[in-house]
């Protein structure tokens, strides 16, 4: 698990956790796409994974800007 997190070079622990949850969302969306499509319209988990992946960068950018 540590090798997986080291591959992304997270800045802190919260970034590593959010990126790991994003990857889990993408894996679940890839392997269970048919049942997820019936319940959430098909792209719910992918969109959630993208949001979780980019949230730390967005947070740091807004923090640096203001």
mmCIF file of C-alpha atoms in Angstrom:
data_model
loop_
_atom_site.group_PDB
_atom_site.id
_atom_site.type_symbol
_atom_site.label_atom_id
_atom_site.label_comp_id
_atom_site.label_asym_id
_atom_site.label_seq_id
_atom_site.Cartn_x
_atom_site.Cartn_y
_atom_site.Cartn_z
ATOM 1 C CA UNK A 1 0.000 0.000 0.000
ATOM 2 C CA UNK A 2 2.817 2.411 0.789
ATOM 3 C CA UNK A 3 4.373 1.782 -2.624
ATOM 4 C CA UNK A 4 1.028 2.659 -4.228
ATOM 5 C CA UNK A 5 0.838 5.957 -2.355
ATOM 6 C CA UNK A 6 4.506 6.732 -3.031
ATOM 7 C CA UNK A 7 3.873 6.467 -6.771
ATOM 8 C CA UNK A 8 1.722 9.587 -6.634
ATOM 9 C CA UNK A 9 4.007 11.596 -4.357
ATOM 10 C CA UNK A 10 1.271 13.003 -2.086
ATOM 11 C CA UNK A 11 2.080 16.159 -0.205
ATOM 12 C CA UNK A 12 0.364 15.084 2.997
ATOM 13 C CA UNK A 13 -1.733 12.293 4.461
ATOM 14 C CA UNK A 14 -5.107 13.784 3.539
ATOM 15 C CA UNK A 15 -4.074 14.088 -0.121
ATOM 16 C CA UNK A 16 -2.967 10.457 -0.144
ATOM 17 C CA UNK A 17 -6.265 9.315 1.365
ATOM 18 C CA UNK A 18 -8.382 11.323 -1.091
ATOM 19 C CA UNK A 19 -6.405 10.002 -4.068
ATOM 20 C CA UNK A 20 -6.670 6.426 -2.806
ATOM 21 C CA UNK A 21 -10.457 6.780 -2.432
ATOM 22 C CA UNK A 22 -10.600 8.224 -5.959
ATOM 23 C CA UNK A 23 -8.786 5.193 -7.365
ATOM 24 C CA UNK A 24 -11.140 2.887 -5.458
ATOM 25 C CA UNK A 25 -14.121 4.708 -7.004
ATOM 26 C CA UNK A 26 -12.651 4.213 -10.474
ATOM 27 C CA UNK A 27 -11.986 0.512 -9.854
ATOM 28 C CA UNK A 28 -15.509 -0.031 -8.573
ATOM 29 C CA UNK A 29 -16.911 1.859 -11.569
ATOM 30 C CA UNK A 30 -14.837 -0.266 -13.948
ATOM 31 C CA UNK A 31 -15.773 -3.661 -12.508
ATOM 32 C CA UNK A 32 -19.347 -2.981 -11.481
ATOM 33 C CA UNK A 33 -20.455 -0.595 -14.190
ATOM 34 C CA UNK A 34 -23.721 -2.375 -15.105
ATOM 35 C CA UNK A 35 -25.280 -2.279 -11.595
ATOM 36 C CA UNK A 36 -23.954 1.241 -11.004
ATOM 37 C CA UNK A 37 -25.409 2.400 -14.302
ATOM 38 C CA UNK A 38 -28.852 1.245 -13.253
ATOM 39 C CA UNK A 39 -28.719 3.161 -9.974
ATOM 40 C CA UNK A 40 -26.685 6.279 -10.667
ATOM 41 C CA UNK A 41 -26.871 6.977 -14.357
ATOM 42 C CA UNK A 42 -23.511 5.353 -15.137
ATOM 43 C CA UNK A 43 -21.003 8.105 -14.489
ATOM 44 C CA UNK A 44 -21.605 8.811 -10.804
ATOM 45 C CA UNK A 45 -18.580 6.928 -9.475
ATOM 46 C CA UNK A 46 -16.297 8.210 -12.220
ATOM 47 C CA UNK A 47 -17.335 11.798 -11.514
ATOM 48 C CA UNK A 48 -16.869 11.261 -7.773
ATOM 49 C CA UNK A 49 -13.408 9.816 -8.379
ATOM 50 C CA UNK A 50 -12.431 12.801 -10.518
ATOM 51 C CA UNK A 51 -13.705 15.229 -7.905
ATOM 52 C CA UNK A 52 -11.763 13.469 -5.148
ATOM 53 C CA UNK A 53 -8.615 13.323 -7.276
ATOM 54 C CA UNK A 54 -8.547 17.057 -8.063
ATOM 55 C CA UNK A 55 -9.881 18.394 -4.740
ATOM 56 C CA UNK A 56 -6.466 18.648 -2.980
ATOM 57 C CA UNK A 57 -4.930 20.560 -5.910
ATOM 58 C CA UNK A 58 -7.900 22.901 -6.077
ATOM 59 C CA UNK A 59 -7.783 23.469 -2.315
ATOM 60 C CA UNK A 60 -4.062 24.310 -2.390
ATOM 61 C CA UNK A 61 -4.505 26.631 -5.372
ATOM 62 C CA UNK A 62 -7.329 28.570 -3.711
ATOM 63 C CA UNK A 63 -5.366 28.728 -0.477
ATOM 64 C CA UNK A 64 -2.315 30.132 -2.268
ATOM 65 C CA UNK A 65 -4.384 32.626 -4.260
ATOM 66 C CA UNK A 66 -6.130 34.177 -1.281
#
